[in-house]
Amino acid sequence: MYRAPVDEIAFTLKHVAGLKAAIEAGSLGDLSEDLVDAILAEAGRFASEEVAPLRQVGDRQGAVLEDGAVRMPEGWPDLYRRWIEGGWNALSGPVDYGGQGLPTMLGVAALEMWNSGAMAFGLGPTLTMGAVEALDRHASEELKATYLEKLVSGEWMGTMNLTEPQAGSDLAALRTRAERAGDGTYRIFGQKIFITYGEHDFTDNIVHLVLARLPDAPTGTRGISLFLVPKFLVNEDGSLGARNDLFCASIEHKLGIHASPTCTMIYGDGFAGDREPGAVGWLVGEENRGLACMFTMMNNARLAVGMQGVAVAEAAFQKALAYANERRQGRAATWRGEGMAPIVHHPDVQRDLLAMKALTSVARAISYCCAHATDMARAGGDKANFWQERANLLTPVAKAFSTDVGCEVASLGVQVHGGMGFIEETGAAALLRDARIAPIYEGTNGIQAIDLVTRKLPQSGGDHVRGYIAELREAVDALRLSNLDGLGRSAERLERALDHLDAATQALLKMLGDGAMQAALAGATPYLRLFALASGGALLARGAVASGAGDRVALLRFFAENLAGETAALRETVIDGGASLEAAAKALVA
Amino acid sequence: MYRAPVDEIAFTLKHVAGLKAAIEAGSLGDLSEDLVDAILAEAGRFASEEVAPLRQVGDRQGAVLEDGAVRMPEGWPDLYRRWIEGGWNALSGPVDYGGQGLPTMLGVAALEMWNSGAMAFGLGPTLTMGAVEALDRHASEELKATYLEKLVSGEWMGTMNLTEPQAGSDLAALRTRAERAGDGTYRIFGQKIFITYGEHDFTDNIVHLVLARLPDAPTGTRGISLFLVPKFLVNEDGSLGARNDLFCASIEHKLGIHASPTCTMIYGDGFAGDREPGAVGWLVGEENRGLACMFTMMNNARLAVGMQGVAVAEAAFQKALAYANERRQGRAATWRGEGMAPIVHHPDVQRDLLAMKALTSVARAISYCCAHATDMARAGGDKANFWQERANLLTPVAKAFSTDVGCEVASLGVQVHGGMGFIEETGAAALLRDARIAPIYEGTNGIQAIDLVTRKLPQSGGDHVRGYIAELREAVDALRLSNLDGLGRSAERLERALDHLDAATQALLKMLGDGAMQAALAGATPYLRLFALASGGALLARGAVASGAGDRVALLRFFAENLAGETAALRETVIDGGASLEAAAKALVA
């Protein structure tokens, strides 16, 4: 059973991602290390003792649609109630509307724990938080007054309605339409698919944020507006009024996250019956500027999805480690006890477990650094732009690398369990099933890589990423100078990895400068992994130096000598793999 | 929907794996290329038109246990009947018992197609074929006369009963016991788990091969005997007699291959009721020599499982390619048509698809070469021992690499489908679910790697593997000399990969010679992948030279310039990764 790794999380936040320095510099108001520790400990308790025990029933029963209503798994509505009563939904919410206004770093650390407990549970509130952020930044005071407090507390939940059958990654193809009702409200008509938590029985109202087009809107993404469309209209006194003209037509039968209802939502087909068809909606932000509002939500959602990767990886590692210490098969040189050896003594099982642990640590470090950059950008001041660029740079890496790691580690977890791993009751396979969506939603990992290469590398003319690599080199220099015991070839290998990152980055910047876009696109995915492995190694080095010695140094060395070497091949692929891809791809086109 | 890649299979068999040369040298009797083509075409038709359409119903309904009987999915018993009527079960079976005695290469090629159609279907007969082989080699004439003909035709099916709850990879821990009945037969008592096709309604009898211990047997693996234990006893005239004292107590709820019943089998608990408890069994081979008999089955079973990896990868590639040509999102430089571009035009989707195709081709080439070596060893003559060593060398690589590729490619296939990939009805996720067992059963991939390093490399004092690497170098030399258009850096990159394989092989042989067993074990898994990538590249080169130009050259180049580079990191890990593993692993032990 999952136990939240509170110490590891606290260490990474403070000593790797920069929380301690930020607290000491006063960048985070009156936040103290003690408060951080207290919050993490309590979140860890809730995730381990309340969320995790309900994971399996959630997977087995799933969310069930009956007569337009979605019934959540046994115990889950009550779990949600206890969770919002604990104030967890409001953790990073705006203070003006009852939130605790704590830094993203803490929100993200807590999010990791909820998702380790049960990803299908952790997912729902992520959407609510995105809705809070979008409304807080872009909505009218009236909308905020009506909706924000209840969304911050979690009394109501929010959703994001983007995808349509013909419009997934390409939002320019959206067709859902909005008509002006003449009274300042709008009527929404259309079908949205893959709407996470589009319908459920956790809360008595659900606040949908829906992208749609006005009749006179320009084509493409410049003609999309964002609307708030509640399941129940809200009376002036805040009580619930009429049912709005929207409903959940079906929920998907998915590989994993069975307890998370993935809904097809129908807007404005006359479902409400007693009035003209059209779901009543309110504009958020300006007409035709909906995508900008949605991007507010999407960036944070990307980091949140990255945390799901970290979270499932952590849960899978813990499960596999426990099994490897318990299951006995064969003999092993390091086993001194009687009978067969626990399989944790077999070197090839150790290799799997250490790869799981190291990759999880790297993904966590990158993701927390991304959260830190977000907090620092929000703190304002001279360096706000610098930190915003940093957050921009790290967001696609945190999303894509962490979710790839989630799948990789969950798959290794199945392997460590041997035959038992394939049996559903064991629970290892369920983690792999859950993890598999994260590289897909919130922008596929391919799209993240393209975003990294084409939009993030060129920030400040390439200076931002160059500066980041220089910072990473400092961390590896500090490691070399530390003279810590047991480093082996760590410093040399991590330096080499940074050389590869440097070379590949320069090559991509040159391709972009030369307009060689196809070559740059072809190298995007291997570049993102190269970026994560090289920078992640430097972050592990920072942690090893901060902790001084012991397990953290040994894990860093394992990473440097066994996993960082992949960067050499990735560099080559980025730099000269594109030509062969173009030639070979001709055979793929029907 | 899957279409058997008959031309690709025939090309790989003939020009990469050596079938054409073997036919021309007369090593395979009167087998002709025409006959090979005819058999492959007909197997391809059956797999595409009869097996594949029943995959989804098999996954959805699964095998169901009711009152001790297992009901197979709708249409599956009839599919099996048509399949054996087509003579497919008898393809490589012994001629003396009605088999067609065709080479393993053809058997394996057909197996690929059944498993691409539906892995849960292709799996069952693999066990029967293993039983045929074990009985043909080790059983008494009487047992052969009673059972072989019906097992060869497929009228009855066979099973392998090895695993017990405490004895998975480590068969020394087996507890199932056998008692001498005094009349030449034995009584078997015990519980076996994870018994594939242990019970079903395909055939009216099931022939279990069961490992058990006699009361006076030595401990460990030298005290294990093999018994034939039929579900129904067989009368002298060949008709079915009394029900034997064995039954299926439960079937597992698994991640994938739902239509393959994975049974817990109980032997000798008095189920038959009307006589003394004890399942009636007959000794196969000699007492206490059961493991040797079982190894006959296991080697072939390992190659067969490797084929499942190839098969699922092929099915996943075809599915993803079809979707990528159909689904439209966004714009792409190479798309000249109207509206959004089919996603196959996006470079990062092309990268995924080409990786899927190249890895599938490599796994297929290695597996077919392994089958070829088996055939050549069986053909006898001067080089029989050489070919047996070759088969021994390639079997763990074919099993482990191909099954890893199966998972990797199936996972990429889900990714190419985007959100649709996570929806079960699409069928992409089901391929990943099916594929995930193959790296586990028939010896986990870790055990295959240990087998490769500790038992196969030392064959002929290391000369066999050295000779194999020299052969691979010849293939790459021929590529360099070919002056084919569009090779890019292929020859240089493949040569470098072989240098890495060479260096890692020498290092491992030295570790084994020095008794540095822990270091060798720590490097086993990365070595196996290095072996597969480096040798697979050379095999693709052989195919490119044989075909002359075109798509095969372009795919080879993609592999050489994008996937073969990983070998550099693997070499380092094999050579010096062990020390860091040992240090870091201390933190894993509870």
PDB file of C-alpha atoms in Angstrom, chain B residues 185-189 229-234 241-246 268-282:
ATOM      1  CA  THR B 185       1.075 -45.712 -13.498  1.00  0.00           C
ATOM      2  CA  TYR B 186       1.382 -42.934 -10.952  1.00  0.00           C
ATOM      3  CA  ARG B 187      -0.966 -40.840  -8.838  1.00  0.00           C
ATOM      4  CA  ILE B 188      -0.439 -37.084  -8.885  1.00  0.00           C
ATOM      5  CA  PHE B 189      -1.355 -34.725  -6.017  1.00  0.00           C
ATOM      6  CA  VAL B 229      -2.047 -36.669 -16.974  1.00  0.00           C
ATOM      7  CA  PRO B 230      -5.076 -36.645 -19.283  1.00  0.00           C
ATOM      8  CA  LYS B 231      -8.356 -34.952 -18.379  1.00  0.00           C
ATOM      9  CA  PHE B 232     -10.144 -38.134 -19.462  1.00  0.00           C
ATOM     10  CA  LEU B 233      -8.457 -41.520 -19.315  1.00  0.00           C
ATOM     11  CA  VAL B 234      -8.226 -43.151 -22.732  1.00  0.00           C
ATOM     12  CA  GLY B 241     -12.916 -43.350 -20.499  1.00  0.00           C
ATOM     13  CA  ALA B 242     -13.293 -42.108 -16.936  1.00  0.00           C
ATOM     14  CA  ARG B 243     -12.778 -38.505 -15.861  1.00  0.00           C
ATOM     15  CA  ASN B 244      -9.397 -38.179 -14.205  1.00  0.00           C
ATOM     16  CA  ASP B 245      -9.033 -36.685 -10.732  1.00  0.00           C
ATOM     17  CA  LEU B 246      -8.095 -33.175 -11.752  1.00  0.00           C
ATOM     18  CA  GLY B 268      -5.752 -35.621  -6.846  1.00  0.00           C
ATOM     19  CA  ASP B 269      -8.110 -34.119  -4.328  1.00  0.00           C
ATOM     20  CA  GLY B 270     -10.773 -36.768  -4.914  1.00  0.00           C
ATOM     21  CA  PHE B 271     -12.801 -34.800  -7.395  1.00  0.00           C
ATOM     22  CA  ALA B 272     -13.517 -37.925  -9.439  1.00  0.00           C
ATOM     23  CA  GLY B 273     -15.338 -39.272  -6.393  1.00  0.00           C
ATOM     24  CA  ASP B 274     -15.782 -42.916  -7.280  1.00  0.00           C
ATOM     25  CA  ARG B 275     -12.255 -44.102  -6.503  1.00  0.00           C
ATOM     26  CA  GLU B 276      -9.222 -43.357  -4.346  1.00  0.00           C
ATOM     27  CA  PRO B 277      -7.985 -39.783  -4.757  1.00  0.00           C
ATOM     28  CA  GLY B 278      -5.041 -39.173  -7.046  1.00  0.00           C
ATOM     29  CA  ALA B 279      -4.863 -38.113 -10.683  1.00  0.00           C
ATOM     30  CA  VAL B 280      -3.701 -41.015 -12.849  1.00  0.00           C
ATOM     31  CA  GLY B 281      -0.475 -40.159 -14.604  1.00  0.00           C
ATOM     32  CA  TRP B 282       2.106 -41.823 -16.816  1.00  0.00           C
TER      33      TRP B 282
END
